[in-house]
PDB file of C-alpha atoms in Angstrom:
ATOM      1  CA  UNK A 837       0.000   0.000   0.000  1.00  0.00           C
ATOM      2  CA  UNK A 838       2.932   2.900   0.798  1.00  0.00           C
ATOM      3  CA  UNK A 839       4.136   1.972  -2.287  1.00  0.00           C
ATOM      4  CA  UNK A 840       0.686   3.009  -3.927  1.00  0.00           C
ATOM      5  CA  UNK A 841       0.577   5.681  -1.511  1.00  0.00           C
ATOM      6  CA  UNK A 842       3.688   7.107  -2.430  1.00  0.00           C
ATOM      7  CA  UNK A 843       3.038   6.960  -6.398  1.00  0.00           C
ATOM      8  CA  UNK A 844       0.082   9.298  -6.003  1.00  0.00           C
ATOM      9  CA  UNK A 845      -2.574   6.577  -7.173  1.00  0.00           C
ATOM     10  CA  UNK A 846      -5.273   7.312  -5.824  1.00  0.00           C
ATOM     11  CA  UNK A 847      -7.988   9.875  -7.724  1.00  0.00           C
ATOM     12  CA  UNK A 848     -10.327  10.665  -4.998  1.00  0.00           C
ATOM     13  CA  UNK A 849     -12.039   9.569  -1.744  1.00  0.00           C
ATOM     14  CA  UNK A 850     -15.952   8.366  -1.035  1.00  0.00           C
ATOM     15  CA  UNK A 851     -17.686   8.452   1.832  1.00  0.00           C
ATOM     16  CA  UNK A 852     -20.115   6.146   1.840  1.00  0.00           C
ATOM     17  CA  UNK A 853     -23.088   5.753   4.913  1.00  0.00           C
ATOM     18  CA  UNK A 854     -24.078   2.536   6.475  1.00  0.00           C
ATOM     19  CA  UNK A 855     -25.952   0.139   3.959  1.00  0.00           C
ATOM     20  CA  UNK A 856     -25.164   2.473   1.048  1.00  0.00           C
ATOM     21  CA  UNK A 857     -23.951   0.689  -1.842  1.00  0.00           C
ATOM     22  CA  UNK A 858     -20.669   1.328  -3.058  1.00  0.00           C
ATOM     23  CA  UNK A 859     -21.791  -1.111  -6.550  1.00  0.00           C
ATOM     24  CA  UNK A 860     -24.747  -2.636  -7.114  1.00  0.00           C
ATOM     25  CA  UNK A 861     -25.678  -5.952  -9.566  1.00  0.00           C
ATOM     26  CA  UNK A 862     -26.037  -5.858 -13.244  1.00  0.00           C
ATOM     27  CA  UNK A 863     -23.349  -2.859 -13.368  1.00  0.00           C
ATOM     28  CA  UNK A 864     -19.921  -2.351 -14.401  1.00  0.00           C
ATOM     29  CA  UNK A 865     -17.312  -1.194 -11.851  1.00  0.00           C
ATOM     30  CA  UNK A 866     -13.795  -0.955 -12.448  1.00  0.00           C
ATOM     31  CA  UNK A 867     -12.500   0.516  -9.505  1.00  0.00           C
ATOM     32  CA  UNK A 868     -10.041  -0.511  -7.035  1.00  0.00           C
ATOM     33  CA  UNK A 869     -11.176   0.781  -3.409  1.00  0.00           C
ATOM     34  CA  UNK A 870      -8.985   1.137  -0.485  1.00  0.00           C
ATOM     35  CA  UNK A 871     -10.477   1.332   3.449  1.00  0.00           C
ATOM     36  CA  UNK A 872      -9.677   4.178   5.075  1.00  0.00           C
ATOM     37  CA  UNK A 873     -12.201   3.539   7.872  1.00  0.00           C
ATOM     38  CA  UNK A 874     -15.496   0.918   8.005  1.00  0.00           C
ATOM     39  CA  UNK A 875     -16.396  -1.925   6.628  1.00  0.00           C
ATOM     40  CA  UNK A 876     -17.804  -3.310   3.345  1.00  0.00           C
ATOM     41  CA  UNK A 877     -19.090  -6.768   2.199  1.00  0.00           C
ATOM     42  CA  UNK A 878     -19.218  -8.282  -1.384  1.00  0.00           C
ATOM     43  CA  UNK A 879     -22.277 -10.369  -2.221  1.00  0.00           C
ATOM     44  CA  UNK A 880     -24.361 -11.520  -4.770  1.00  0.00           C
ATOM     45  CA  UNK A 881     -28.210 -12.712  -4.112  1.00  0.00           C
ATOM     46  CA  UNK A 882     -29.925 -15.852  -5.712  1.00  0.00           C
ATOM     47  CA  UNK A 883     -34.038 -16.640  -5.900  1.00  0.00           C
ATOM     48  CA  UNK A 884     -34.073 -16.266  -1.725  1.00  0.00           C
ATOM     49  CA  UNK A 885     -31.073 -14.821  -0.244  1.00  0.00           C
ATOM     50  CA  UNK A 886     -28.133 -12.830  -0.378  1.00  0.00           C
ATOM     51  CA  UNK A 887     -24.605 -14.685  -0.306  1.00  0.00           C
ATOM     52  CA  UNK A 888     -21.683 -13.128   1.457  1.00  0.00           C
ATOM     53  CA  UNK A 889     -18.476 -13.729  -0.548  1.00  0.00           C
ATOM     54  CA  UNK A 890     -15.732 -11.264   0.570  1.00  0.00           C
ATOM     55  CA  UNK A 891     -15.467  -8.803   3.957  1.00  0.00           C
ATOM     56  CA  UNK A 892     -13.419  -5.908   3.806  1.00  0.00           C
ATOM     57  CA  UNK A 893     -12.289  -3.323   6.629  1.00  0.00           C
ATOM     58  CA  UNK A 894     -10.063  -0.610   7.426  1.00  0.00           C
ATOM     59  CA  UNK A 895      -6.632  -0.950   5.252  1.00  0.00           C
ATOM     60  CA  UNK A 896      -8.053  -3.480   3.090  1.00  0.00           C
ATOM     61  CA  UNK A 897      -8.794  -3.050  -0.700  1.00  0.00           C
ATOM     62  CA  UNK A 898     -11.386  -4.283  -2.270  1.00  0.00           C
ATOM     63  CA  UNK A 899     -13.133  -4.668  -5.823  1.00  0.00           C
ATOM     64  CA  UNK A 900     -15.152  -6.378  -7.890  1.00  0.00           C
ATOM     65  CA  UNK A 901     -12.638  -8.147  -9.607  1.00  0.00           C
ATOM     66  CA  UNK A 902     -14.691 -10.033 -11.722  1.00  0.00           C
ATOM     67  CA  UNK A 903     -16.196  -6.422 -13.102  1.00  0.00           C
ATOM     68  CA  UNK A 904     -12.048  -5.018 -12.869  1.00  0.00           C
ATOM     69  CA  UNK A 905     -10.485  -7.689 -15.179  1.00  0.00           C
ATOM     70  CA  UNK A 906     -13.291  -7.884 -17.914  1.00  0.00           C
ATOM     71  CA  UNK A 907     -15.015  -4.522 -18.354  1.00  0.00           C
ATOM     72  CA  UNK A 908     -18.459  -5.827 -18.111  1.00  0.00           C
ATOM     73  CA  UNK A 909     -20.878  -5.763 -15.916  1.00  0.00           C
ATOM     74  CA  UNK A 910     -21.374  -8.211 -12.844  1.00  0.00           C
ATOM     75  CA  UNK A 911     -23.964  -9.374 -10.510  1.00  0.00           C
ATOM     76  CA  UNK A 912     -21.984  -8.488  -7.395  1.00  0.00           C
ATOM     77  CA  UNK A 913     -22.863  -5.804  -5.216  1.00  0.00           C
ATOM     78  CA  UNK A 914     -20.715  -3.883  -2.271  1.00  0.00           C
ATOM     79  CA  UNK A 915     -22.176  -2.546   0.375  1.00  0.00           C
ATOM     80  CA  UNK A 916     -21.391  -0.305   2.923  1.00  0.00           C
ATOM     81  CA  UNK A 917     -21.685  -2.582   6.845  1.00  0.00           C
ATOM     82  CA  UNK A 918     -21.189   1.115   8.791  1.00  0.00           C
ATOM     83  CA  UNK A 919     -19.708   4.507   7.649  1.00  0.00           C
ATOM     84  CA  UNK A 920     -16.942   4.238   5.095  1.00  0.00           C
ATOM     85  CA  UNK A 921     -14.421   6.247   3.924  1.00  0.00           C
ATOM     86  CA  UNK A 922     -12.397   4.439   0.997  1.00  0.00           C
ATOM     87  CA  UNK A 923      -9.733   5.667  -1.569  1.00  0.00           C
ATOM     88  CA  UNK A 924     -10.309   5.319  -5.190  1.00  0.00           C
ATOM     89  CA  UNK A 925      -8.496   4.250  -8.194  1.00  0.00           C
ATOM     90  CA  UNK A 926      -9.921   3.569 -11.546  1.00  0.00           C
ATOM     91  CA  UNK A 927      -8.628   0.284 -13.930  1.00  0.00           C
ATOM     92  CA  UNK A 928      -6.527   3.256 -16.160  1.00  0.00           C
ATOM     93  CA  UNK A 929      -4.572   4.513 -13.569  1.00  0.00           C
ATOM     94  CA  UNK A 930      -4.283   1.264 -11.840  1.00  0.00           C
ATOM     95  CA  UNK A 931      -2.714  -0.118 -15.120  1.00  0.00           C
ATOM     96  CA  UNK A 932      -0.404   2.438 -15.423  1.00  0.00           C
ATOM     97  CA  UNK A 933       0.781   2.153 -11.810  1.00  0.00           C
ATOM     98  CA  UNK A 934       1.675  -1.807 -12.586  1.00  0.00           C
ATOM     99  CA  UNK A 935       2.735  -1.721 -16.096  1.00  0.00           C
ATOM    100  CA  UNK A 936       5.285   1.404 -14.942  1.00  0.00           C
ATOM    101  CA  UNK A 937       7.790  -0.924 -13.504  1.00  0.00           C
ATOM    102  CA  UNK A 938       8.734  -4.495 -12.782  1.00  0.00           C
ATOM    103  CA  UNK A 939       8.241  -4.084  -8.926  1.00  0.00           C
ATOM    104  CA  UNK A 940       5.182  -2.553  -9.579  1.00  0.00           C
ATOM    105  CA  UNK A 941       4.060  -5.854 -11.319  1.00  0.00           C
ATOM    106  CA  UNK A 942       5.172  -7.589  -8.852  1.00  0.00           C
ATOM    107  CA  UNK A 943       3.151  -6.307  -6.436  1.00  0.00           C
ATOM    108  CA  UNK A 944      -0.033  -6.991  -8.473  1.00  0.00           C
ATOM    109  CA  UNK A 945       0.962 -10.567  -8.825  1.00  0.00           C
ATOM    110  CA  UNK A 946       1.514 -10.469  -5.591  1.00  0.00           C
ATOM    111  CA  UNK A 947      -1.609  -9.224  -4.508  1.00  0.00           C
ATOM    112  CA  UNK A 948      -3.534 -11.259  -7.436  1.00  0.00           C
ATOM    113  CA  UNK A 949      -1.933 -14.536  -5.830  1.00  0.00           C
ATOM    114  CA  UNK A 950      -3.122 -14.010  -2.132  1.00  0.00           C
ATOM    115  CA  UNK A 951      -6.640 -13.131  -2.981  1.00  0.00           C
ATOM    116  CA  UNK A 952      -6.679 -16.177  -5.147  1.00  0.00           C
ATOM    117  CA  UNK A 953      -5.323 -18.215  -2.494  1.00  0.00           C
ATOM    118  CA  UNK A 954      -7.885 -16.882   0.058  1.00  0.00           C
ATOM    119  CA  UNK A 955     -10.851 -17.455  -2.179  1.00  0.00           C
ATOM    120  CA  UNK A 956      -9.139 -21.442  -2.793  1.00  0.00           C
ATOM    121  CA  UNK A 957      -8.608 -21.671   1.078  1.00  0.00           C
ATOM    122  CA  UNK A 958     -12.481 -20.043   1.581  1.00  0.00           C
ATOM    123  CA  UNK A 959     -14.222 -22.657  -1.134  1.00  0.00           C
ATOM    124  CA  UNK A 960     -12.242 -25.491   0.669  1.00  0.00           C
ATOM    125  CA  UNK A 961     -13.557 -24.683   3.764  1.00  0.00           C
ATOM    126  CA  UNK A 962     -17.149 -24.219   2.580  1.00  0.00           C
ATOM    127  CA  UNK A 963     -17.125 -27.893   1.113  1.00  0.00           C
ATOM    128  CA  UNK A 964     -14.684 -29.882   3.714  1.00  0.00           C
ATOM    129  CA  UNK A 965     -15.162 -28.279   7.231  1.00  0.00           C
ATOM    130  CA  UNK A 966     -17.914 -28.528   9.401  1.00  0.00           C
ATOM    131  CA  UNK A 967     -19.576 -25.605  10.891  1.00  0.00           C
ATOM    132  CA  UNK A 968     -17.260 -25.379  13.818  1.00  0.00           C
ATOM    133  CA  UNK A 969     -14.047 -25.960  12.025  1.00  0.00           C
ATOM    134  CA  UNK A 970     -14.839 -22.913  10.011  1.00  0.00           C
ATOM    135  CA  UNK A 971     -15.602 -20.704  12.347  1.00  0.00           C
ATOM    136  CA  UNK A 972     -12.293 -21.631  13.887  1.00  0.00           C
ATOM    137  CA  UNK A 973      -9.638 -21.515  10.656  1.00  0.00           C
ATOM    138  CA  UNK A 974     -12.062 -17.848   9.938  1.00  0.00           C
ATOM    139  CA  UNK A 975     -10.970 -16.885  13.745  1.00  0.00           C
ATOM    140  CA  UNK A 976      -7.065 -17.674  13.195  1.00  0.00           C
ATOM    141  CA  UNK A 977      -6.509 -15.864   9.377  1.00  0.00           C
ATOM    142  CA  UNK A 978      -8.752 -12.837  10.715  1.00  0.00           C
ATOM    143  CA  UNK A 979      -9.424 -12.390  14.368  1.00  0.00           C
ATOM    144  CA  UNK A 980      -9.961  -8.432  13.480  1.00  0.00           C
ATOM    145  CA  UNK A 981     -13.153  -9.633  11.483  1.00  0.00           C
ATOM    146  CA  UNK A 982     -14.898 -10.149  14.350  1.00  0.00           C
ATOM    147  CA  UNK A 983     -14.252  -6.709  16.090  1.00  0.00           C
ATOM    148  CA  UNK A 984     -15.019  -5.479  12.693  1.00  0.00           C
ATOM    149  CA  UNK A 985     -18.105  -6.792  11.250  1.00  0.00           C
ATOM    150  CA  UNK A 986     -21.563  -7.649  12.294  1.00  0.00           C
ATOM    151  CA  UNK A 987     -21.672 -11.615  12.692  1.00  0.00           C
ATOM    152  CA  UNK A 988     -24.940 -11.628  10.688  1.00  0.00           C
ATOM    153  CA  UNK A 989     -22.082 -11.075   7.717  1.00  0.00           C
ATOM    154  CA  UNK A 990     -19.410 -13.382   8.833  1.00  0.00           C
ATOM    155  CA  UNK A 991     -21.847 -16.461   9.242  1.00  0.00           C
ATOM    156  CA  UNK A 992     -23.475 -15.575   5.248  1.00  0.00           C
ATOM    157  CA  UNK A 993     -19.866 -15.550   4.991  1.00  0.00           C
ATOM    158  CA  UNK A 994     -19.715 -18.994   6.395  1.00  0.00           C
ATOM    159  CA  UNK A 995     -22.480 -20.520   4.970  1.00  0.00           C
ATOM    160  CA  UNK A 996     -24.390 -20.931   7.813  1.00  0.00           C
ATOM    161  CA  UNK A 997     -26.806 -19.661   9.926  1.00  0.00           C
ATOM    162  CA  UNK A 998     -26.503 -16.820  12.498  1.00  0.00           C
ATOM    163  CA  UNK A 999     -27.700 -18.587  14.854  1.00  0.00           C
ATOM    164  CA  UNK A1000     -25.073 -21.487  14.494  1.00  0.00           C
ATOM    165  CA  UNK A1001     -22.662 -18.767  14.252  1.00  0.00           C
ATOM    166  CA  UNK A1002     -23.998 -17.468  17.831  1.00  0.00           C
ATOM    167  CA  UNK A1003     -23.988 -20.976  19.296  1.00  0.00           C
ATOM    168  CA  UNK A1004     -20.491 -21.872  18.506  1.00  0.00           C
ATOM    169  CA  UNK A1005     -19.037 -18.682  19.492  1.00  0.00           C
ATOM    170  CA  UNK A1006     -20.503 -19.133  23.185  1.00  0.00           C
ATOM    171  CA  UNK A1007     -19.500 -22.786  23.314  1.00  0.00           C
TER     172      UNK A1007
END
C-alpha cells in the first residue's frame, strides 16, 4: 500500500453511509477501493437470499474483480456494513501504476496470488469443514473480522446460519 501511496494513485475519496452501496448488480465497476475507515461486504443474491463472498475493513482493498479484469458488468454488489471512507483508483490509472515498472508488477501478482489463495482456502472450507471448524480456521486468518463486522455477515460468509454462528461462538 505505501508503495501506492507514495506513487500518487489514488484519484479521490468516497464516503459512503451505512448500507449504502458502493456497486450494485447488473453494473460495471472498475474501480479498485482502499479502506480508510469501516467496513464493506461483497455479495451476490440468488431466488431467496443474499450470499456473502468477501469482507473488507479498514486498510483493506477491495473490488469487484470479476467487473475489474473484464469490463463488463457483474452481478456483485458492495455494500457499505457502517460509515466508510475508501480511496479510489480507476482500472486506467491502476494499469499504469503496474505496467510502470517491474516491482510494480510484482506487487499486483503479488496481490492477485493471495486473494486467489484466500478465495481457494475459503471454497475449501465451505465444502470440507464442518460448521465449527470454520468458524475456527475464519478466527485464526482474521481475528480483526470479528471486532469489525456484524456476525450476521461473517456467518453468510460462512455458509451458515446466524444462529449457528452465535452458538459456537458461546461454546
Amino acid at each position: 500500500m505505501e508503495k501506492m501511496e507514495n506513487f500518487g494513485i489514488w484519484e479521490g475519496m468516497l464516503s459512503v453511509d451505512r448500507n449504502e452501496y458502493v456497486k450494485v448488480g447488473n453494473s460495471i465497476d472498475t474501480n479498485i477501493y482502499f479502506i480508510v475507515e469501516g467496513s464493506l461486504r461483497i455479495f451476490v443474491i440468488d431466488e431467496t437470499e443474499e450470499h456473502t463472498i468477501r469482507l473488507g475493513y479498514k486498510n483493506n482493498l477491495i473490488a469487484a474483480l470479476d467487473s475489474f479484469i473484464t469490463n463488463r458488468p457483474s452481478d456483485l454488489y458492495i455494500q457499505a456494513l457502517k460509515k466508510t471512507r475508501l480511496k479510489v483508483v480507476g482500472k486506467a490509472t491502476f494499469l499504469h501504476f503496474i505496467e510502470s515498472s517491474t516491482e510494480n508488477s510484482s506487487l499486483w501478482r503479488i496481490m492477485l496470488g493471495e486473494l486467489i489463495y484466500q478465495q481457494m482456502e475459503r471454497e475449501r472450507d465451505i465444502l470440507t469443514s464442518s460448521p465449527e471448524e470454520r468458524y475456527k480456521r475464519v478466527l485464526e486468518r482474521s481475528p480483526r473480522l470479528f471486532q469489525e463486522i456484524p456476525h450476521k455477515y461473517i456467518a453468510s460468509y460462512l455458509r451458515m446460519a446466524p444462529e449457528t454462528l452465535s452458538r459456537i461462538i458461546k461454546s
